[in-house]
Coordinates of C-alpha atoms (C1' of nucleotides) in Angstrom, one line a residue:
Chain A
M1 CA -29.0 -5.2 39.6
K2 CA -27.7 -8.6 40.6
V3 CA -26.7 -11.5 38.4
I4 CA -26.7 -14.9 39.9
N5 CA -24.4 -17.1 38.0
H6 CA -23.5 -20.7 38.0
R7 CA -19.8 -21.0 38.2
A8 CA -17.8 -24.1 39.0
N9 CA -21.1 -25.7 40.0
K10 CA -21.7 -23.2 42.7
L11 CA -24.5 -20.6 42.7
K12 CA -22.6 -17.4 42.7
V13 CA -24.3 -14.0 42.9
I14 CA -22.8 -11.2 40.8
Y15 CA -24.0 -7.8 40.0
G16 CA -24.2 -6.8 36.4
P17 CA -26.3 -5.2 33.7
A18 CA -29.4 -7.0 32.3
V19 CA -29.2 -7.8 28.6
A20 CA -31.9 -6.7 26.1
V21 CA -32.2 -6.9 22.3
D22 CA -33.9 -4.3 20.2
A23 CA -34.8 -4.6 16.5
V24 CA -34.8 -1.8 14.0
L25 CA -37.1 -2.9 11.2
F26 CA -37.1 -0.9 8.0
T27 CA -39.6 -0.9 5.2
L28 CA -40.6 1.2 2.2
D29 CA -44.1 2.4 2.0
Q30 CA -45.7 5.3 0.0
G31 CA -42.3 6.4 -1.2
Q32 CA -40.9 6.7 2.3
L33 CA -38.5 4.8 4.5
K34 CA -40.3 3.7 7.6
V35 CA -39.4 2.1 10.8
L36 CA -41.5 -0.1 13.1
L37 CA -42.3 1.5 16.4
I38 CA -44.4 0.5 19.4
K39 CA -46.0 2.7 22.0
I40 CA -45.3 2.0 25.6
N41 CA -48.3 1.8 27.8
N42 CA -47.1 2.3 31.3
G43 CA -44.1 3.0 33.5
P44 CA -41.7 6.0 33.2
Y45 CA -41.8 5.8 29.3
Q46 CA -45.6 5.8 29.1
N47 CA -46.8 7.2 25.8
K48 CA -43.3 7.3 24.3
W49 CA -42.4 5.2 21.3
A50 CA -39.8 2.5 21.2
L51 CA -38.3 -0.2 19.1
P52 CA -39.6 -3.7 19.6
G53 CA -37.3 -5.3 22.1
G54 CA -37.0 -7.4 25.2
L55 CA -34.7 -9.2 27.7
V56 CA -32.5 -12.0 26.6
Q57 CA -33.3 -15.4 28.1
L58 CA -30.8 -17.8 29.4
N59 CA -31.6 -20.5 26.8
E60 CA -31.3 -18.5 23.7
T61 CA -28.5 -16.9 21.7
L62 CA -28.6 -13.1 21.0
D63 CA -29.7 -13.8 17.4
E64 CA -32.5 -16.1 18.6
A65 CA -33.6 -13.5 21.2
A66 CA -33.9 -10.8 18.5
K67 CA -36.0 -13.1 16.4
R68 CA -38.2 -14.2 19.2
V69 CA -38.8 -10.7 20.6
L70 CA -39.6 -9.4 17.1
F71 CA -42.0 -12.2 16.5
Q72 CA -43.7 -12.0 19.9
K73 CA -44.1 -8.3 19.8
T74 CA -45.0 -7.8 16.2
N75 CA -45.9 -11.2 14.6
I76 CA -43.1 -10.7 12.1
G77 CA -41.1 -13.8 11.5
D78 CA -38.8 -15.4 9.1
I79 CA -36.6 -12.5 8.2
H80 CA -32.8 -12.0 8.3
L81 CA -31.7 -9.9 11.3
E82 CA -28.2 -8.5 11.5
Q83 CA -26.4 -7.4 14.6
L84 CA -25.8 -3.7 14.5
Y85 CA -24.1 -2.5 17.7
T86 CA -24.3 -2.9 21.5
F87 CA -25.4 0.1 23.5
G88 CA -24.3 0.3 27.1
D89 CA -24.7 3.8 28.5
L90 CA -25.5 3.9 32.2
K91 CA -28.7 5.9 31.9
R92 CA -30.1 4.6 28.7
D93 CA -32.9 2.9 30.7
T94 CA -34.0 4.9 33.7
R95 CA -35.5 1.8 35.4
G96 CA -32.2 0.0 35.8
R97 CA -29.0 -0.9 34.1
V98 CA -29.7 -2.6 30.8
I99 CA -27.5 -3.0 27.9
S100 CA -29.1 -3.5 24.5
V101 CA -27.8 -5.5 21.6
A102 CA -29.4 -3.8 18.6
Y103 CA -30.3 -5.6 15.4
F104 CA -31.7 -4.4 12.1
A105 CA -33.5 -5.9 9.2
L106 CA -35.5 -4.9 6.1
V107 CA -39.0 -6.2 5.2
S108 CA -40.7 -5.9 1.8
H109 CA -44.0 -4.2 2.7
P110 CA -45.9 -3.5 5.8
N111 CA -49.1 -5.0 4.5
N112 CA -47.5 -8.4 4.2
Y113 CA -47.4 -8.7 8.0
K114 CA -50.2 -8.6 10.6
V115 CA -48.7 -6.8 13.5
K116 CA -50.5 -7.1 16.9
T117 CA -50.4 -5.2 20.2
T118 CA -49.9 -6.4 23.7
P119 CA -51.0 -5.0 27.1
Y120 CA -47.6 -3.3 27.5
Y121 CA -47.4 -2.1 24.0
S122 CA -50.7 -0.5 23.1
E123 CA -50.0 0.6 19.5
I124 CA -47.7 -0.4 16.8
T125 CA -47.0 1.6 13.7
W126 CA -44.7 2.1 10.7
Q127 CA -43.3 5.6 11.2
P128 CA -41.5 7.6 8.5
I129 CA -37.9 7.9 9.4
K130 CA -38.0 11.6 8.6
N131 CA -40.6 12.2 11.3
L132 CA -39.9 10.2 14.4
P133 CA -42.0 10.8 17.5
L134 CA -40.7 11.2 21.0
M135 CA -38.7 8.1 21.7
A136 CA -38.0 6.1 24.8
F137 CA -34.5 5.1 25.9
D138 CA -31.7 5.8 23.3
H139 CA -33.8 4.4 20.5
R140 CA -33.5 7.5 18.4
K141 CA -29.8 7.1 18.4
I142 CA -30.1 3.4 17.6
I143 CA -32.3 4.1 14.6
E144 CA -29.9 6.7 13.3
D145 CA -27.0 4.3 13.6
A146 CA -29.0 1.6 11.8
L147 CA -29.9 4.0 9.0
E148 CA -26.2 4.9 8.6
R149 CA -25.3 1.2 8.4
L150 CA -28.1 0.6 5.9
K151 CA -26.9 3.3 3.6
A152 CA -23.3 1.9 3.8
K153 CA -24.5 -1.6 3.0
L154 CA -26.5 -0.4 0.0
E155 CA -23.2 0.4 -1.7
Y156 CA -21.5 -3.0 -1.4
T157 CA -24.2 -5.6 -0.9
N158 CA -27.5 -6.6 -2.5
I159 CA -29.3 -5.9 0.8
V160 CA -32.2 -4.1 -1.0
Y161 CA -33.6 -7.4 -2.2
S162 CA -35.6 -7.7 1.0
L163 CA -37.3 -4.4 0.4
L164 CA -38.6 -5.3 -3.0
P165 CA -41.2 -7.8 -4.2
K166 CA -40.3 -10.9 -6.2
E167 CA -40.6 -9.0 -9.4
F168 CA -39.9 -5.3 -9.9
T169 CA -38.9 -2.8 -12.5
L170 CA -35.6 -1.0 -12.7
T171 CA -37.4 2.2 -11.8
D172 CA -38.7 0.6 -8.6
L173 CA -35.2 -0.5 -7.8
Q174 CA -33.8 2.9 -8.5
K175 CA -36.5 4.6 -6.4
T176 CA -35.6 2.3 -3.5
Y177 CA -32.0 3.4 -3.6
E178 CA -32.9 7.1 -3.9
I179 CA -35.3 7.0 -1.0
I180 CA -32.8 5.3 1.3
L181 CA -29.8 7.4 0.2
G182 CA -31.8 10.5 0.1
K183 CA -30.5 11.6 -3.3
K184 CA -31.3 11.3 -7.0
L185 CA -29.3 8.9 -9.1
D186 CA -28.6 9.0 -12.8
K187 CA -31.0 6.6 -14.6
R188 CA -28.6 5.4 -17.3
N189 CA -25.7 4.9 -15.0
F190 CA -27.8 3.1 -12.4
R191 CA -29.2 0.7 -15.0
K192 CA -25.8 0.0 -16.4
K193 CA -24.4 -0.8 -13.0
M194 CA -27.3 -3.0 -11.9
I195 CA -27.6 -5.0 -15.1
F196 CA -23.8 -5.5 -15.3
S197 CA -23.6 -6.5 -11.6
S198 CA -25.6 -9.6 -12.4
L199 CA -27.4 -9.4 -9.1
I200 CA -30.7 -9.1 -11.1
E201 CA -32.0 -10.9 -14.1
K202 CA -34.8 -10.4 -16.6
T203 CA -38.0 -12.3 -16.0
G204 CA -39.1 -11.8 -19.6
K205 CA -42.4 -10.3 -18.4
K206 CA -43.6 -6.7 -18.5
R207 CA -45.7 -4.8 -16.1
K208 CA -49.1 -4.1 -17.6
G209 CA -52.1 -1.9 -17.0
E210 CA -50.4 1.5 -16.7
P211 CA -51.0 4.2 -19.2
H212 CA -47.4 4.3 -20.4
R213 CA -44.9 2.2 -22.0
P214 CA -44.8 -1.1 -20.0
A215 CA -41.6 -1.7 -18.0
R216 CA -39.6 -4.9 -18.0
L217 CA -39.8 -6.9 -14.8
Y218 CA -36.7 -8.2 -13.1
R219 CA -35.9 -10.5 -10.2
F220 CA -32.9 -10.9 -8.0
A221 CA -30.7 -13.7 -9.1
E222 CA -30.3 -14.8 -5.4
R223 CA -32.5 -13.7 -2.6
K224 CA -29.8 -13.8 0.1
L225 CA -27.2 -11.3 1.2
K226 CA -24.3 -11.1 -1.1
L227 CA -21.4 -8.7 -1.5
I228 CA -21.4 -7.0 -4.9
Chain B
M1 CA -28.2 -17.3 36.1
K2 CA -30.3 -14.6 37.8
V3 CA -30.4 -10.9 37.3
I4 CA -31.9 -8.9 40.1
N5 CA -33.0 -5.7 38.7
H6 CA -34.5 -2.5 40.1
R7 CA -37.7 -1.8 38.1
A8 CA -40.3 0.7 39.2
N9 CA -38.5 1.1 42.5
K10 CA -39.0 -2.6 43.4
L11 CA -36.2 -5.2 43.5
K12 CA -37.1 -7.6 40.9
V13 CA -35.3 -10.8 40.1
I14 CA -34.8 -11.7 36.5
Y15 CA -32.8 -14.4 34.9
G16 CA -30.4 -13.4 32.2
P17 CA -26.9 -13.7 30.9
A18 CA -23.9 -12.0 32.5
V19 CA -22.1 -9.4 30.5
A20 CA -18.4 -9.5 29.9
V21 CA -16.0 -7.4 27.7
D22 CA -13.0 -8.8 25.9
A23 CA -10.2 -6.8 24.2
V24 CA -8.3 -7.9 21.2
L25 CA -5.1 -5.9 21.3
F26 CA -2.9 -6.0 18.2
T27 CA 0.7 -4.9 17.8
L28 CA 3.6 -5.3 15.3
D29 CA 6.7 -6.9 16.5
Q30 CA 9.6 -8.5 14.6
G31 CA 7.8 -8.2 11.4
Q32 CA 4.7 -10.0 12.7
L33 CA 1.2 -9.1 13.7
K34 CA 0.8 -10.2 17.3
V35 CA -2.1 -10.3 19.7
L36 CA -2.1 -10.0 23.5
L37 CA -3.0 -13.2 25.3
I38 CA -3.2 -14.2 28.9
K39 CA -2.9 -17.7 30.3
I40 CA -5.7 -18.9 32.6
N41 CA -4.5 -20.4 35.8
N42 CA -7.4 -22.5 37.1
G43 CA -10.9 -23.6 36.5
P44 CA -12.1 -25.5 33.4
Y45 CA -10.0 -23.4 31.1
Q46 CA -6.8 -23.9 33.1
N47 CA -3.7 -23.7 30.9
K48 CA -5.7 -22.3 28.0
W49 CA -5.0 -18.9 26.6
A50 CA -7.6 -16.1 26.5
L51 CA -8.1 -12.4 25.6
P52 CA -7.9 -10.0 28.5
G53 CA -11.5 -9.6 29.6
G54 CA -13.9 -9.4 32.6
L55 CA -17.4 -8.8 33.8
V56 CA -19.0 -5.4 33.3
Q57 CA -19.9 -3.5 36.5
L58 CA -23.1 -1.7 37.1
N59 CA -21.5 1.7 37.3
E60 CA -19.5 1.7 34.1
T61 CA -20.4 1.9 30.4
L62 CA -19.2 -0.9 28.1
D63 CA -16.4 1.3 26.7
E64 CA -15.3 2.1 30.3
A65 CA -15.4 -1.6 31.2
A66 CA -13.2 -2.5 28.3
K67 CA -10.7 0.1 29.2
R68 CA -10.7 -0.8 32.9
V69 CA -10.4 -4.5 32.3
L70 CA -7.5 -4.0 29.9
F71 CA -5.7 -1.7 32.3
Q72 CA -6.2 -4.0 35.3
K73 CA -5.2 -7.1 33.5
T74 CA -2.3 -5.8 31.5
N75 CA -1.4 -2.3 32.7
I76 CA -2.1 -1.0 29.3
G77 CA -4.0 2.3 29.3
D78 CA -4.7 5.4 27.3
I79 CA -5.5 3.7 24.0
H80 CA -8.5 3.9 21.7
L81 CA -10.7 0.8 21.9
E82 CA -13.4 0.2 19.3
Q83 CA -16.4 -2.0 19.7
L84 CA -16.2 -5.0 17.4
Y85 CA -19.1 -7.3 17.9
T86 CA -21.1 -9.0 20.7
F87 CA -20.8 -12.7 21.0
G88 CA -23.7 -14.6 22.6
D89 CA -23.6 -18.3 21.9
L90 CA -25.0 -20.4 24.7
K91 CA -22.0 -22.5 25.3
R92 CA -19.2 -20.0 24.8
D93 CA -18.4 -20.1 28.5
T94 CA -18.9 -23.5 30.0
R95 CA -19.1 -22.1 33.5
G96 CA -22.3 -20.2 32.8
R97 CA -24.2 -18.0 30.4
V98 CA -22.0 -15.0 29.6
I99 CA -22.3 -12.8 26.6
S100 CA -19.1 -10.9 25.6
V101 CA -18.9 -7.5 24.0
A102 CA -15.6 -7.6 22.1
Y103 CA -13.4 -4.6 21.5
F104 CA -10.2 -4.2 19.5
A105 CA -7.3 -1.8 19.4
L106 CA -3.8 -1.3 18.1
V107 CA -0.7 -0.4 20.1
S108 CA 2.6 0.8 18.8
H109 CA 5.1 -1.6 20.3
P110 CA 4.9 -4.2 23.1
N111 CA 8.0 -2.8 24.8
N112 CA 6.2 0.5 25.4
Y113 CA 4.0 -1.2 28.0
K114 CA 4.8 -3.1 31.2
V115 CA 2.3 -5.9 31.3
K116 CA 1.8 -7.7 34.6
T117 CA 0.2 -10.9 35.8
T118 CA -2.4 -11.7 38.4
P119 CA -3.2 -14.8 40.4
Y120 CA -5.9 -15.9 37.9
Y121 CA -3.8 -15.1 34.9
S122 CA -0.4 -16.5 35.4
E123 CA 1.3 -15.5 32.1
I124 CA 0.8 -12.8 29.6
T125 CA 2.3 -12.7 26.1
W126 CA 2.2 -11.2 22.7
Q127 CA 1.4 -14.1 20.4
P128 CA 1.9 -14.1 16.6
I129 CA -1.5 -14.2 14.9
K130 CA -0.3 -16.9 12.6
N131 CA 0.4 -19.2 15.5
L132 CA -2.3 -19.1 18.1
P133 CA -2.2 -21.5 21.0
L134 CA -5.2 -23.5 22.3
M135 CA -7.7 -20.8 23.3
A136 CA -10.4 -20.6 25.9
F137 CA -14.0 -19.7 25.1
D138 CA -14.7 -18.6 21.6
H139 CA -11.7 -16.3 21.6
R140 CA -10.1 -17.7 18.5
K141 CA -13.2 -16.7 16.6
I142 CA -13.2 -13.2 18.2
I143 CA -9.6 -12.7 17.1
E144 CA -10.4 -13.8 13.6
D145 CA -13.2 -11.4 13.4
A146 CA -11.1 -8.6 14.8
L147 CA -8.4 -9.3 12.2
E148 CA -10.9 -9.1 9.4
R149 CA -12.2 -5.8 10.7
L150 CA -8.7 -4.5 11.0
K151 CA -8.0 -5.4 7.4
A152 CA -11.1 -3.7 6.2
K153 CA -10.4 -0.5 8.2
L154 CA -6.9 -0.3 6.7
E155 CA -8.5 0.4 3.4
Y156 CA -10.6 3.4 4.4
T157 CA -9.1 4.8 7.6
N158 CA -5.8 5.9 8.9
I159 CA -6.0 3.3 11.7
V160 CA -2.4 2.2 11.2
Y161 CA -1.1 5.4 12.9
S162 CA -1.4 3.7 16.3
L163 CA 0.9 0.9 15.2
L164 CA 3.8 3.2 14.1
P165 CA 6.1 5.4 16.1
K166 CA 5.9 9.2 15.8
E167 CA 8.3 9.2 12.9
F168 CA 8.6 6.5 10.3
T169 CA 9.7 5.9 6.7
L170 CA 7.5 5.1 3.8
T171 CA 9.0 1.6 3.8
D172 CA 8.0 1.2 7.5
L173 CA 4.5 2.2 6.6
Q174 CA 4.3 -0.1 3.6
K175 CA 5.6 -3.1 5.6
T176 CA 2.9 -2.5 8.2
Y177 CA 0.3 -2.7 5.5
E178 CA 1.9 -5.7 4.0
I179 CA 2.1 -7.6 7.3
I180 CA -1.5 -7.0 8.2
L181 CA -3.0 -7.6 4.7
G182 CA -0.7 -10.5 4.2
K183 CA 0.3 -9.5 0.7
K184 CA 2.9 -7.5 -1.1
L185 CA 2.1 -4.0 -2.3
D186 CA 3.6 -2.1 -5.2
K187 CA 6.1 0.5 -3.9
R188 CA 5.4 3.3 -6.3
N189 CA 1.7 3.0 -6.2
F190 CA 1.7 2.8 -2.4
R191 CA 3.8 5.9 -2.1
K192 CA 1.7 7.8 -4.5
K193 CA -1.5 7.0 -2.7
M194 CA -0.1 7.7 0.8
I195 CA 1.5 11.0 -0.1
F196 CA -1.5 12.2 -2.1
S197 CA -3.9 11.2 0.7
S198 CA -2.3 13.9 2.9
L199 CA -2.7 11.6 6.0
I200 CA 1.1 11.9 6.4
E201 CA 3.6 14.7 6.0
K202 CA 7.3 15.1 5.7
T203 CA 9.3 15.9 8.9
G204 CA 12.2 17.1 6.8
K205 CA 14.5 14.7 8.7
K206 CA 16.1 11.5 7.5
R207 CA 16.9 8.3 9.2
K208 CA 20.7 8.0 9.8
G209 CA 23.1 5.3 10.7
E210 CA 22.2 2.6 8.2
P211 CA 24.5 1.5 5.4
H212 CA 22.3 2.6 2.6
R213 CA 20.7 5.7 1.3
P214 CA 18.9 7.4 4.2
A215 CA 15.1 7.4 4.1
R216 CA 13.0 10.4 4.6
L217 CA 11.0 10.4 7.9
Y218 CA 7.3 11.1 7.9
R219 CA 4.7 11.7 10.5
F220 CA 0.9 11.4 10.6
A221 CA -0.8 14.7 10.0
E222 CA -3.3 13.8 12.8
R223 CA -2.9 11.0 15.3
K224 CA -6.6 10.2 15.6
L225 CA -8.9 8.0 13.6
K226 CA -10.0 9.5 10.3
L227 CA -11.6 8.3 7.2
I228 CA -9.4 8.5 4.1
Chain C
dA1 C1' 33.7 0.6 -6.1
dC2 C1' 30.1 -1.9 -4.5
dA3 C1' 26.1 -3.4 -1.9
dA4 C1' 21.7 -2.2 -0.5
dA5 C1' 17.7 0.2 0.2
dA6 C1' 15.5 4.8 -1.3
dG7 C1' 13.3 7.1 -4.6
dT8 C1' 10.8 8.2 -8.9
dG9 C1' 6.9 8.4 -13.9
dT10 C1' 4.3 6.6 -17.6
dT11 C1' 1.0 3.8 -19.7
dA12 C1' -3.3 1.0 -20.1
dG13 C1' -7.4 -0.5 -18.4
dA14 C1' -11.4 -0.2 -15.3
dC15 C1' -14.8 2.4 -13.5
dA16 C1' -17.7 6.6 -12.4
dT17 C1' -20.0 10.6 -14.2
dA18 C1' -22.4 13.7 -17.1
dC19 C1' -25.7 14.2 -20.4
dA20 C1' -30.6 14.1 -24.2
dC21 C1' -33.4 11.9 -27.1
dC22 C1' -36.5 8.2 -29.1
dC23 C1' -40.0 4.4 -27.8
dA24 C1' -44.2 2.0 -26.5
dT25 C1' -48.4 2.1 -24.6
dG26 C1' -53.3 3.6 -22.7
dA27 C1' -56.4 7.0 -22.8
Chain D
dT1 C1' -52.4 12.1 -31.1
dC2 C1' -50.8 13.1 -26.9
dA3 C1' -49.0 12.4 -22.3
dT4 C1' -46.1 9.7 -19.6
dG5 C1' -42.7 7.0 -18.0
dG6 C1' -39.4 3.3 -20.3
dG7 C1' -35.4 2.7 -22.4
dT8 C1' -30.7 3.5 -24.5
dG9 C1' -24.9 5.2 -25.8
dT10 C1' -21.0 8.1 -25.8
dA11 C1' -17.4 10.9 -24.2
dT12 C1' -14.6 12.5 -20.3
dG13 C1' -12.3 12.3 -16.1
dT14 C1' -10.6 9.6 -12.2
dC15 C1' -8.6 5.8 -10.1
dT16 C1' -6.0 1.5 -10.1
dA17 C1' -2.3 -1.6 -11.6
dA18 C1' 1.7 -2.9 -13.9
dC19 C1' 6.3 -2.1 -14.5
dA20 C1' 12.5 -0.9 -14.1
dC21 C1' 15.9 2.1 -13.5
dT22 C1' 18.7 5.8 -11.1
dT23 C1' 20.2 7.9 -6.5
dT24 C1' 22.4 8.1 -2.2
dT25 C1' 24.7 6.5 1.4
dG26 C1' 28.1 3.5 4.5
dT27 C1' 31.7 0.4 4.3

DNA sequence: ACAAAAGTGTTAGACATACACCCATGA
DNA sequence: TCATGGGTGTATGTCTAACACTTTTGT
């Protein structure tokens, strides 16, 4: 691999890795944590699944590249992506030396987005994290790291807001935590903490049409990332 | 900038950023937190200071590149480097598009290493973090981010072990924390926590030759990174 | 004997954990 | 009226924070 680089106004050829971005996109669906995967249609990784990703262009920052790639490959836009880690093993892409700057983000529900396919990526799907298919590159590792980061951030940020709709019940919120953390939480303690944290506030409304006592609806006080 | 990349056994030219690594190396000296800087000798950043860094080669991982660059530029080897973040702004290097994967590490005392200069880097120095000179690239920002990460890691890891000699007193240890965190800590509470954490253990020895009550010497139970 | 740093314990408040019953509604 | 999930309080243990005096040594 060769990098041709303008330095001191001369065209200078240097050899170096190519730079890609990959996005780990989580959502909740049917009581499961899922991740967005794309099926590769040809080349050495044919029929394997991968994260949406692509090469970084010269005229875009890494953050911009992550957003662009995600939008181009999946039609998902306008979400907050956070840089996760940069993966640089020699053999992570058998076709050549490529390092990947991985990003992760959460989206509220798969049905809110119309994903699309491309000639190179023939299928696109939300795959349960517990049941990942055969993955291309080191993408399984990237997903595992992203999940670990997500769990950690649950504890000290309001990051879940992007997984939930505008209005939700405390039980919805608790289920979200339980699914991601993979463990049961105590209802009374959870509610105490959430209400006291003042990350959420009552809407005054109740959820109707279910054959039980109606649950109060809450909203997030602010729909942007905050430390608790 | 152009990246020539073997894909599917054909030489394919693609345009993309070059990839560099930069290392933020911290130490304690004379009661101050210092960072290793290098003076750039020519080009648009002449006479500015920078972190030791360099381009990533095709045959090395990012971690290996960080180690190699640090060793070549400063003669410092055999330390644990941790990836910090990847910086990818368009104009961070005026000479061309370069993204930088930043690493950080701690070393015990500057005198333990014989740093050296190169034609491109004319001077090398440990600079107090409170008093940084005019810096090249976005290296001031990288140092600030590294410092923030270091403070955070103090709270939940034994990372300070690499700043201290084999044997040290509890007062040494407390001063180390106070310098990095930039605040005073309560002596009794600090000792209680440290001793109870079982990260450190008594050597049975005492420091001699000072005109006061001799302090007990401690060592780290394990000299590798652990969560508390 | 004195100067200087080493060393030590207790109390109060904040926070996490464990735990069981009544309430409101639709069917 | 019953089935179902919604909603609530208290007691206990753990961790953090505030706080001042005695001990040991070299000079």
